[in-house]
mmCIF file of C-alpha atoms in Angstrom:
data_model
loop_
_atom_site.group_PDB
_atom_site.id
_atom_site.type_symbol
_atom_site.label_atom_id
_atom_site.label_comp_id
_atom_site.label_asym_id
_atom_site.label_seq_id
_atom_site.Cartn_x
_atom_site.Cartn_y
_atom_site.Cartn_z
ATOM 1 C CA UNK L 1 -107.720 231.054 9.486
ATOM 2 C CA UNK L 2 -107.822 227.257 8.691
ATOM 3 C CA UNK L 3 -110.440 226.487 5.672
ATOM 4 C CA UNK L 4 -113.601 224.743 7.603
ATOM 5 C CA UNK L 5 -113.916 220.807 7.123
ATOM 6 C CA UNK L 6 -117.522 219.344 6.475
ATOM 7 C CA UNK L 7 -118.239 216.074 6.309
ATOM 8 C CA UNK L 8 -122.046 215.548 4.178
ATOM 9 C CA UNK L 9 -124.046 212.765 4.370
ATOM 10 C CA UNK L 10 -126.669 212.264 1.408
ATOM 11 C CA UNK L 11 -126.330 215.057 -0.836
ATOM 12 C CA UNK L 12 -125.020 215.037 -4.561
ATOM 13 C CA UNK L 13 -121.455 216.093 -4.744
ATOM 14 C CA UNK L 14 -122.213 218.294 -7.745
ATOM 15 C CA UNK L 15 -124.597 219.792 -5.414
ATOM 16 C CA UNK L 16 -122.573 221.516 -3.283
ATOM 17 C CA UNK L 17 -120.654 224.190 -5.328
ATOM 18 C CA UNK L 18 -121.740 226.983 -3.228
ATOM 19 C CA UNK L 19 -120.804 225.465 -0.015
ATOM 20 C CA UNK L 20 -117.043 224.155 -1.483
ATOM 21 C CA UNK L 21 -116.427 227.731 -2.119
ATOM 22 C CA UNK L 22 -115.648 228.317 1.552
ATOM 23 C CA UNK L 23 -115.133 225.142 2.937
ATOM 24 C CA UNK L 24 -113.079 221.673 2.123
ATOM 25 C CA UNK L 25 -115.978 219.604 1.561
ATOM 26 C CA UNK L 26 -116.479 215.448 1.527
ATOM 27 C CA UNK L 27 -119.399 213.399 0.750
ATOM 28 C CA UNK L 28 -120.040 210.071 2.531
ATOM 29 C CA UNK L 29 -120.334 207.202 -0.113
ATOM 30 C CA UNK L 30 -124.022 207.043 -1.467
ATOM 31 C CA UNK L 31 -125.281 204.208 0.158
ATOM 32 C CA UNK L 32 -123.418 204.428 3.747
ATOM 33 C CA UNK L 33 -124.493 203.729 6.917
ATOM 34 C CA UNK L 34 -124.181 205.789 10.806
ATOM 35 C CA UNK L 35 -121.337 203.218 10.695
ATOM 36 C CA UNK L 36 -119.133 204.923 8.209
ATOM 37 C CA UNK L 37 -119.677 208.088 8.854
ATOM 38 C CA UNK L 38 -118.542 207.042 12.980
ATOM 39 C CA UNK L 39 -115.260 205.761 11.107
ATOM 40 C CA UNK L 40 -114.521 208.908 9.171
ATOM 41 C CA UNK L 41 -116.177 211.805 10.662
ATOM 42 C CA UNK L 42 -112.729 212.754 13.392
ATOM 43 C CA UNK L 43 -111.041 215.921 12.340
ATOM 44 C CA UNK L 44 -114.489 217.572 10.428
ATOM 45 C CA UNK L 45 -115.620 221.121 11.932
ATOM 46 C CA UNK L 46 -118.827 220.296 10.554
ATOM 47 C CA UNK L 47 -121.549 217.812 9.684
ATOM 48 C CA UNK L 48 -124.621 217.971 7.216
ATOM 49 C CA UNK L 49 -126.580 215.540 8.011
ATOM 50 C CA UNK L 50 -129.230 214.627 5.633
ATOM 51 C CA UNK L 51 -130.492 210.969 5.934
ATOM 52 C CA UNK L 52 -127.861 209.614 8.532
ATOM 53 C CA UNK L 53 -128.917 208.941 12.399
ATOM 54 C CA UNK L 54 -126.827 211.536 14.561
ATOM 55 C CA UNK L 55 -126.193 209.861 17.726
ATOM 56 C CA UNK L 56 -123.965 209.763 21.029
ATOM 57 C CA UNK L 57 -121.529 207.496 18.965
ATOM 58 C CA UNK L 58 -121.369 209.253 16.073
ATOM 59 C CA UNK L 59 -120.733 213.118 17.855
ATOM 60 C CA UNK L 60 -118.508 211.603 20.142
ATOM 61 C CA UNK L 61 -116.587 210.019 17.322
ATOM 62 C CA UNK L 62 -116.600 213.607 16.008
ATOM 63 C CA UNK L 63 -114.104 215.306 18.520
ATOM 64 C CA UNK L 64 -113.541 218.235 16.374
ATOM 65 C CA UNK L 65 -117.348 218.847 16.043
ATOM 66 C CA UNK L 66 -118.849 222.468 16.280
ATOM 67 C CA UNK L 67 -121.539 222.567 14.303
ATOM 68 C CA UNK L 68 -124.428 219.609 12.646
ATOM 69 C CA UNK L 69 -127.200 221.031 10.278
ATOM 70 C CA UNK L 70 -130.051 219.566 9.251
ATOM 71 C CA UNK L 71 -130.742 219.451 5.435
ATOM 72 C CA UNK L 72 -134.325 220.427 6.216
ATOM 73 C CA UNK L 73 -136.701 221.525 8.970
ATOM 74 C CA UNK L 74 -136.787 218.171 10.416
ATOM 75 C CA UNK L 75 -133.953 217.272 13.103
ATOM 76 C CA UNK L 76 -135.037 214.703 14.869
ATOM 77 C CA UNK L 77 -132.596 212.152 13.493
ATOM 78 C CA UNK L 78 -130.197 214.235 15.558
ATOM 79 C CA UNK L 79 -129.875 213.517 19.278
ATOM 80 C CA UNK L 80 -129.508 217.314 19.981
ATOM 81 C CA UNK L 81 -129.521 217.916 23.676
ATOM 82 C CA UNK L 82 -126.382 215.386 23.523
ATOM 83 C CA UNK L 83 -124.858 217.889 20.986
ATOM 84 C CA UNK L 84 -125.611 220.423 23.434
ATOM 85 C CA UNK L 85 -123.860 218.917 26.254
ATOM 86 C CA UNK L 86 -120.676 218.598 24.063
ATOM 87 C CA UNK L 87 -120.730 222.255 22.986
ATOM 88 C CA UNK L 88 -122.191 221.747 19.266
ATOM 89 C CA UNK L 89 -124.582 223.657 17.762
ATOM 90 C CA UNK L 90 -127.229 222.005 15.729
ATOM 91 C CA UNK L 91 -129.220 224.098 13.059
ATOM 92 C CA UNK L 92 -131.764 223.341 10.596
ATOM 93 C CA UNK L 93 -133.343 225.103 7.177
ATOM 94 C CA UNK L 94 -137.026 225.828 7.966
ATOM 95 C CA UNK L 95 -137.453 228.623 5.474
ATOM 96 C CA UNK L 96 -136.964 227.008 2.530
ATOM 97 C CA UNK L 97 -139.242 223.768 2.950
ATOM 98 C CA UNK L 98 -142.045 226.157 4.425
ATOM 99 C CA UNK L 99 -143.709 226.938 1.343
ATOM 100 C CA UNK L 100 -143.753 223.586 -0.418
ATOM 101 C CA UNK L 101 -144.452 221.407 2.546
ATOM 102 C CA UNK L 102 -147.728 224.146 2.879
ATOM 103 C CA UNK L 103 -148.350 223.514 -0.814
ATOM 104 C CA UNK L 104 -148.432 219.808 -0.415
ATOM 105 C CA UNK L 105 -150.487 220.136 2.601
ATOM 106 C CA UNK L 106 -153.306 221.773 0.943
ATOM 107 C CA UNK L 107 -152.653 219.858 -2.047
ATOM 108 C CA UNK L 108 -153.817 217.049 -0.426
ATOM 109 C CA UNK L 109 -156.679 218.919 0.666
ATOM 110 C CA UNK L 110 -158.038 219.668 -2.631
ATOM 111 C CA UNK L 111 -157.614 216.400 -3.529
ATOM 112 C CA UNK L 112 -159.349 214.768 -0.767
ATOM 113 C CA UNK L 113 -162.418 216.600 -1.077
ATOM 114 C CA UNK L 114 -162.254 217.026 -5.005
ATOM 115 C CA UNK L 115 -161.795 213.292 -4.612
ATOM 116 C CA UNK L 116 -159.267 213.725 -7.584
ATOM 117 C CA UNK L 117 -157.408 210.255 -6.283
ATOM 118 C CA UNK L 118 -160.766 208.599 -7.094
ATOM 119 C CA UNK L 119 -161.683 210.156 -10.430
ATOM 120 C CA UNK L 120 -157.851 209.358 -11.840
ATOM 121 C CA UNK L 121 -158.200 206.016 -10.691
ATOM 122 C CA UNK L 122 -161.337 204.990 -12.300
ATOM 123 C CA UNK L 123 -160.692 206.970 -15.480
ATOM 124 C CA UNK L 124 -157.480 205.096 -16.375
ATOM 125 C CA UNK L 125 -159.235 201.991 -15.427
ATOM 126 C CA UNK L 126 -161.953 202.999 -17.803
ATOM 127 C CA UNK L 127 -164.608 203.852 -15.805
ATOM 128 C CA UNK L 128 -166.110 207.172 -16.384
ATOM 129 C CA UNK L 129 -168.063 207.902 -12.776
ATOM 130 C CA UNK L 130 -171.373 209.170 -13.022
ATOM 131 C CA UNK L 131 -171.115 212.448 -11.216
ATOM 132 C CA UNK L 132 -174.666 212.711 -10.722
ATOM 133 C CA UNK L 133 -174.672 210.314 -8.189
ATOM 134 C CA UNK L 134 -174.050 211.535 -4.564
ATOM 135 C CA UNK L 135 -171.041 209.019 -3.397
ATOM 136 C CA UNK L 136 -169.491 210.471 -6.970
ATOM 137 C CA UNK L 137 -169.397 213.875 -5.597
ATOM 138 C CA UNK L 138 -166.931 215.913 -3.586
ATOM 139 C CA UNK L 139 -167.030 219.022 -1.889
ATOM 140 C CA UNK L 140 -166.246 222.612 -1.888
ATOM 141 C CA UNK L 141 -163.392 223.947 1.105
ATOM 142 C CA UNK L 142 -164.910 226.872 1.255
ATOM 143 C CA UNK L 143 -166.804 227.446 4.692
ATOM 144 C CA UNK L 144 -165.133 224.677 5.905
ATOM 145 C CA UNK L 145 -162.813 224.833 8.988
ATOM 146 C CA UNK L 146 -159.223 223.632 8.630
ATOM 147 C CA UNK L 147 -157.597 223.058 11.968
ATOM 148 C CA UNK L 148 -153.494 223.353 12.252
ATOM 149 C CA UNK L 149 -151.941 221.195 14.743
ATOM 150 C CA UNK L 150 -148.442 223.353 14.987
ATOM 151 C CA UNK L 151 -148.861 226.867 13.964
ATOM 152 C CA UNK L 152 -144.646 227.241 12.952
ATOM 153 C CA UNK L 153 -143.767 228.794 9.667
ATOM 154 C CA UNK L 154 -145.229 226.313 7.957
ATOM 155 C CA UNK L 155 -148.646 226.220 9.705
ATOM 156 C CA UNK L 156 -149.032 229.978 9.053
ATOM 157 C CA UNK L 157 -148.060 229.658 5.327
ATOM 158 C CA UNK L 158 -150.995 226.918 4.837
ATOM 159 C CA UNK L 159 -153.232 229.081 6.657
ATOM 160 C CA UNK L 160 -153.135 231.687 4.523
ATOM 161 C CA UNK L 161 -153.833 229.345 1.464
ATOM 162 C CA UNK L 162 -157.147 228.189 3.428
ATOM 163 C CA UNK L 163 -158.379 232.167 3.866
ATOM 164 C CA UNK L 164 -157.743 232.468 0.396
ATOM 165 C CA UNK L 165 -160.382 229.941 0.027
ATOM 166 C CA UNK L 166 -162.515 231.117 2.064
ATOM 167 C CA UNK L 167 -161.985 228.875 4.668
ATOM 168 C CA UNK L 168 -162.232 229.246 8.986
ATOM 169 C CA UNK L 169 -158.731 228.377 10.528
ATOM 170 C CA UNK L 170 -158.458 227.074 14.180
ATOM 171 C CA UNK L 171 -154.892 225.976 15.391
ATOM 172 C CA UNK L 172 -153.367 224.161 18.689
ATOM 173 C CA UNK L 173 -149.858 225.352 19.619
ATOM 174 C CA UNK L 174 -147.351 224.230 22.525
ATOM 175 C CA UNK L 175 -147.685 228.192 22.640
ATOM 176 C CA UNK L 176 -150.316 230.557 21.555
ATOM 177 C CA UNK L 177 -149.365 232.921 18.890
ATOM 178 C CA UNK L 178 -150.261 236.905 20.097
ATOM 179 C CA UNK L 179 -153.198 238.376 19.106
ATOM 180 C CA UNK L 180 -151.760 240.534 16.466
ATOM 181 C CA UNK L 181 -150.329 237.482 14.776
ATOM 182 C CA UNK L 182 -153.362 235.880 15.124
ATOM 183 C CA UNK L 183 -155.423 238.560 13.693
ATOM 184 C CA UNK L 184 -153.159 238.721 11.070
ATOM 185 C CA UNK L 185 -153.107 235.028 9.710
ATOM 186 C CA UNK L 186 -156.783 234.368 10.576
ATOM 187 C CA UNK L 187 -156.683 232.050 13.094
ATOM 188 C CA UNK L 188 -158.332 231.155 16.071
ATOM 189 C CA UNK L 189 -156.764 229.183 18.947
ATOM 190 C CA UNK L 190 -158.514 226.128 20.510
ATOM 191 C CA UNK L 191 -157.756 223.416 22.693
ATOM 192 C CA UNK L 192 -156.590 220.201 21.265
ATOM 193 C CA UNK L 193 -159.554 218.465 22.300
ATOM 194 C CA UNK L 194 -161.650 221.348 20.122
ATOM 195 C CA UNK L 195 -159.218 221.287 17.234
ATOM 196 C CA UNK L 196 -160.169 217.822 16.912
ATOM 197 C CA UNK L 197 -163.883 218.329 17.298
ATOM 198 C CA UNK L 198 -164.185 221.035 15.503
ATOM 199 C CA UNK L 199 -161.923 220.255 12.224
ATOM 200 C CA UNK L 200 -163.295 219.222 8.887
ATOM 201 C CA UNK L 201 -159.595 218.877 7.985
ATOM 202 C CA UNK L 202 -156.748 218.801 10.492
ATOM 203 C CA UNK L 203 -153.210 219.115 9.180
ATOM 204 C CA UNK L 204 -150.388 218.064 11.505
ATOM 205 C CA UNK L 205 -147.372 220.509 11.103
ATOM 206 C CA UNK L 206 -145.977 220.011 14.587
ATOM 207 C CA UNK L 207 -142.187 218.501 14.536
ATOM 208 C CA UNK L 208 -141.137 215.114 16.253
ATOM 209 C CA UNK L 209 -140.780 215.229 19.561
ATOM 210 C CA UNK L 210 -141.589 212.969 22.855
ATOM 211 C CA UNK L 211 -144.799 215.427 23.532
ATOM 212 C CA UNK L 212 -146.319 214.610 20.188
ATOM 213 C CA UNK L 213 -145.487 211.242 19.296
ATOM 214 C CA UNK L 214 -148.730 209.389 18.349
ATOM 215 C CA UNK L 215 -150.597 212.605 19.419
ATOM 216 C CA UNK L 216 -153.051 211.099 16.622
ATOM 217 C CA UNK L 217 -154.178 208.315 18.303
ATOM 218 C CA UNK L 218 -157.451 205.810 18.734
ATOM 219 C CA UNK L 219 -158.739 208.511 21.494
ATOM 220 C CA UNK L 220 -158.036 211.662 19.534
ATOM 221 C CA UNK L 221 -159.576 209.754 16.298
ATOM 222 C CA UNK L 222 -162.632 208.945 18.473
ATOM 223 C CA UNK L 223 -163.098 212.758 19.250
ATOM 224 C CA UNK L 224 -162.920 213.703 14.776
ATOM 225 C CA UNK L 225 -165.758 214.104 12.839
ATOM 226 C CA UNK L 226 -166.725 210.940 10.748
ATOM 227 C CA UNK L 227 -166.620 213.321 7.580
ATOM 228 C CA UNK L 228 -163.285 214.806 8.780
ATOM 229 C CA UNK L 229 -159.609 214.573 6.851
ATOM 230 C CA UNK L 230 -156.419 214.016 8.571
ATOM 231 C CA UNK L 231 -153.379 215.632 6.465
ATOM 232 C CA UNK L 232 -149.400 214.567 7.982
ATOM 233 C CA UNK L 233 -147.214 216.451 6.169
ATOM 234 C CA UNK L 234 -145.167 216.534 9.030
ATOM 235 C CA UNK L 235 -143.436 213.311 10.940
ATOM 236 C CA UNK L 236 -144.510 209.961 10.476
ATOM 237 C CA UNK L 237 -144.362 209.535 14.627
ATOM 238 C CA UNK L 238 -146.991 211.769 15.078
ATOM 239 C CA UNK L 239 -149.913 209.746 14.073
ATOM 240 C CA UNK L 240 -150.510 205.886 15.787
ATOM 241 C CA UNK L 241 -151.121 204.271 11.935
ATOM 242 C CA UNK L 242 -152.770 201.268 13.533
ATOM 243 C CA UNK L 243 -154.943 203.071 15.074
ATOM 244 C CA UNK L 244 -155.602 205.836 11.787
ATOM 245 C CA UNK L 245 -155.804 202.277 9.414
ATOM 246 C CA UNK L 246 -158.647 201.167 12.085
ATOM 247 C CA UNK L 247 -160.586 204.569 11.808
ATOM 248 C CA UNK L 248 -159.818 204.675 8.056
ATOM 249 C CA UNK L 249 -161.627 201.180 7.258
ATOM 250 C CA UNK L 250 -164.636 201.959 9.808
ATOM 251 C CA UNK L 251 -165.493 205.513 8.647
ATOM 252 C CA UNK L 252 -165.136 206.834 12.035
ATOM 253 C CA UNK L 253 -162.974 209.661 9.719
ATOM 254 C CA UNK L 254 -163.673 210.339 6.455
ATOM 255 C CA UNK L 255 -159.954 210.157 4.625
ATOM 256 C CA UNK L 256 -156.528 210.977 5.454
ATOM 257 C CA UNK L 257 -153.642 212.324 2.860
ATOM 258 C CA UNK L 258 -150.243 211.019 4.733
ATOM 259 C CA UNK L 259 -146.700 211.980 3.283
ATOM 260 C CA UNK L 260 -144.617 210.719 5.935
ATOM 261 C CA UNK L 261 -144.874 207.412 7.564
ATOM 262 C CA UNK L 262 -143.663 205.878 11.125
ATOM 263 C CA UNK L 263 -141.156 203.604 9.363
ATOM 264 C CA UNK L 264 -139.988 205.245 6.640
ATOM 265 C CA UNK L 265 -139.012 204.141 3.479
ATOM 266 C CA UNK L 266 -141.888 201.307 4.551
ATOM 267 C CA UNK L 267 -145.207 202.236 4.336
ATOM 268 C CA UNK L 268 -148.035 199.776 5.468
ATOM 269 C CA UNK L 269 -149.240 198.071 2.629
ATOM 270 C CA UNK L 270 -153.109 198.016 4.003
ATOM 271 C CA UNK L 271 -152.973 201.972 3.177
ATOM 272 C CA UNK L 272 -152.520 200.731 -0.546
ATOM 273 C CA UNK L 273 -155.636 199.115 0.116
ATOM 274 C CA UNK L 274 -158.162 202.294 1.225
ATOM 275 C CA UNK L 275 -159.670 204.357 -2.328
ATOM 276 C CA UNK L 276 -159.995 207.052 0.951
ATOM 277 C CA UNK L 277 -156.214 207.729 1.503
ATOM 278 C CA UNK L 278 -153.772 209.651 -0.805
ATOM 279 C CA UNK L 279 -150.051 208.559 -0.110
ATOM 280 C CA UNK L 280 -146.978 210.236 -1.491
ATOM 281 C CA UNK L 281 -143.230 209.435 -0.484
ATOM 282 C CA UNK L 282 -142.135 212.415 1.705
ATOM 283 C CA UNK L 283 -142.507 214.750 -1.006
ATOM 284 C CA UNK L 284 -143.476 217.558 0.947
ATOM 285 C CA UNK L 285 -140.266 219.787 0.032
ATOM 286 C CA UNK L 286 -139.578 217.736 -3.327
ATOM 287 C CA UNK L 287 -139.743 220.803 -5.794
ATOM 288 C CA UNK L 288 -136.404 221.768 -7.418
ATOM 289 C CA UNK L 289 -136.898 225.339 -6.280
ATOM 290 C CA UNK L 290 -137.247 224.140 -2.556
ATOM 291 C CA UNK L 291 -134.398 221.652 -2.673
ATOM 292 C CA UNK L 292 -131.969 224.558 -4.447
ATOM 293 C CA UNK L 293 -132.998 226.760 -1.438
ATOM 294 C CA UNK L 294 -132.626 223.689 1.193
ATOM 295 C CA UNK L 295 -128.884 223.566 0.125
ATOM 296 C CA UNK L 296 -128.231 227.389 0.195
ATOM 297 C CA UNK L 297 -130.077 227.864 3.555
ATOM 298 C CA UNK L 298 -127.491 224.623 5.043
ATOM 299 C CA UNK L 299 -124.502 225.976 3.593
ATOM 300 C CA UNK L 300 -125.679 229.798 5.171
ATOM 301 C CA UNK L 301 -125.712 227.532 8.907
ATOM 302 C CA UNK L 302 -122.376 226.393 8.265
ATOM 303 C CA UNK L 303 -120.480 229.025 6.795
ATOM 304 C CA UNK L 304 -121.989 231.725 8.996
ATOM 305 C CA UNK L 305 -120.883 229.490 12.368
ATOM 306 C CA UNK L 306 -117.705 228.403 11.257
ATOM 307 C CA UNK L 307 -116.475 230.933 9.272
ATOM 308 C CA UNK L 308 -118.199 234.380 10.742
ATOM 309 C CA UNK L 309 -119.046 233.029 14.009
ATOM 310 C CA UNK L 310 -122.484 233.693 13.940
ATOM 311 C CA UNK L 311 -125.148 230.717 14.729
ATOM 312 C CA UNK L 312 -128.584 230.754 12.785
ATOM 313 C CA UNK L 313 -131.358 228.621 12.895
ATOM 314 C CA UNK L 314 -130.019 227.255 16.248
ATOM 315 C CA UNK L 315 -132.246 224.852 17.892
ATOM 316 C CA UNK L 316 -130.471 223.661 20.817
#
């Protein structure tokens, strides 16, 4: 049988010893475009795709395609129903970013309503806040109710973190989990319209798709509490950010902690501008434990499809 070929865009070379020991492996020049990889990508078996745009040009350019994985949960930079047609399976790697993306979700959490952004900023601008003042304060999570937009792997990690703080869950799904599962995370399904109503903190966790792009938007922020917290640990699309910087700088919601943006690497400087907004650069899977796994879990897709035949963590 004839070695598999993989072709990986935006991974570290010296990163890839596991996946070399089955396969003939190249990495795409650091800084290259959809444009090279369209140019060099005929005669590959496989793709890993990691910060590259995987459109009809670039699989069609690929004529000895079978397989594309994601280097992460995310695949939307992957036009995968055109993969489909072509006979190409596309994976992903949702185990291994489930546990930090939760982290950083309820991260952000704890520091919205510990106001820890606030404190760090005045301290190392000298100013010791006066804690006995009300505005100075934050508050406690527990008996609070965190609502989960998209109750995946990742949605039931972080709702386990908010039981462990005592906290009430409520979650919206494109499907509703069974009772048992339910019962056994804690969580209560509600309409979206509820989840909204009823959050003091809503975390999106849904993935990019046509049904939920701007799903946050001026209506849905109209229906949040004024002292509610939007968390987006998920896709930048999900969330209309001129309409979140409008309710941001009117108080209609309290804060928002936002790791992915619409435009990525850009982020809108006015968010630099809000003391109620914690920002951080798609970092939600940025531990070195997480990013080890990522890599493992990628070369598993590939050498399991190409080599044993098996697909795993197919999404098309």
């Amino acid at each position: 049988m004839a070695i598999p070929m993989i072709l990986v865009a935006g991974i570290a070379e010296e990163r890839l010893d596991e996946l070399k020991k089955y396969c003939q492996v190249t990495v795409g020049p650091k800084h290259a475009g959809a444009d090279w990889y369209q140019d060099h990508i005929q005669g590959y078996d496989g793709l890993l795709a990691a910060n590259i745009k995987v459109d009809k040009a670039l699989i069609d350019a690929g004529k000895q395609l079978k397989i594309i994985t994601s280097c992460g949960v995310g695949f939307d930079h992957i036009d995968v129903d055109y993969a489909a047609s072509q006979g190409i399976v596309v994976s992903n790697c949702p185990v291994s970013v489930m546990q930090p993306t939760a982290e950083m979700a309820f991260t952000m959490l704890l520091g919205l309503t510990r106001k820890i952004h606030i404190y760090d900023s005045a301290m190392r601008f000298g100013k010791f806040l006066d804690t006995s003042q009300v505005q100075n304060q934050g508050q406690s999570p527990m008996g609070k109710t965190l609502g989960i937009f998209g109750m995946g792997r990742i949605g039931q990690t972080l709702a386990g973190y908010a039981r462990a703080f005592g906290m009430s869950v409520l979650y919206h799904n494109r499907h509703r989990l069974s009772v048992d599962k339910e019962r056994e995370i804690g969580a209560s399904y509600v309409s979206f319209e509820d989840l909204l109503r009823k959050s003091d903190y809503l975390s999106l966790n849904a993935p990019a798709t046509p049904e939920t792009y701007h799903v946050i938007d001026q209506a849905a922020l109209a229906l949040m509490q004024p002292t509610a917290f939007l968390i987006n640990t998920a896709r930048g699309s999900l969330v209309d950010e001129a309409a979140l910087l409008a309710a941001l700088k009117e108080g209609q919601i309290a804060g928002a902690g936002l790791d992915v943006f619409e435009n990525e690497p850009y982020c809108n400087p006015e968010f630099r501008k809000l003391d109620n907004v914690i920002l951080t650069p798609h970092a939600g899977s940025a531990t070195k434990e997480a990013r080890r796994n990522v890599l493992k879990e990628a070369t598993n897709n590939l050498v399991s499809f190409l080599v044993e035949g098996v697909p795993v963590n197919r999404v098309n």
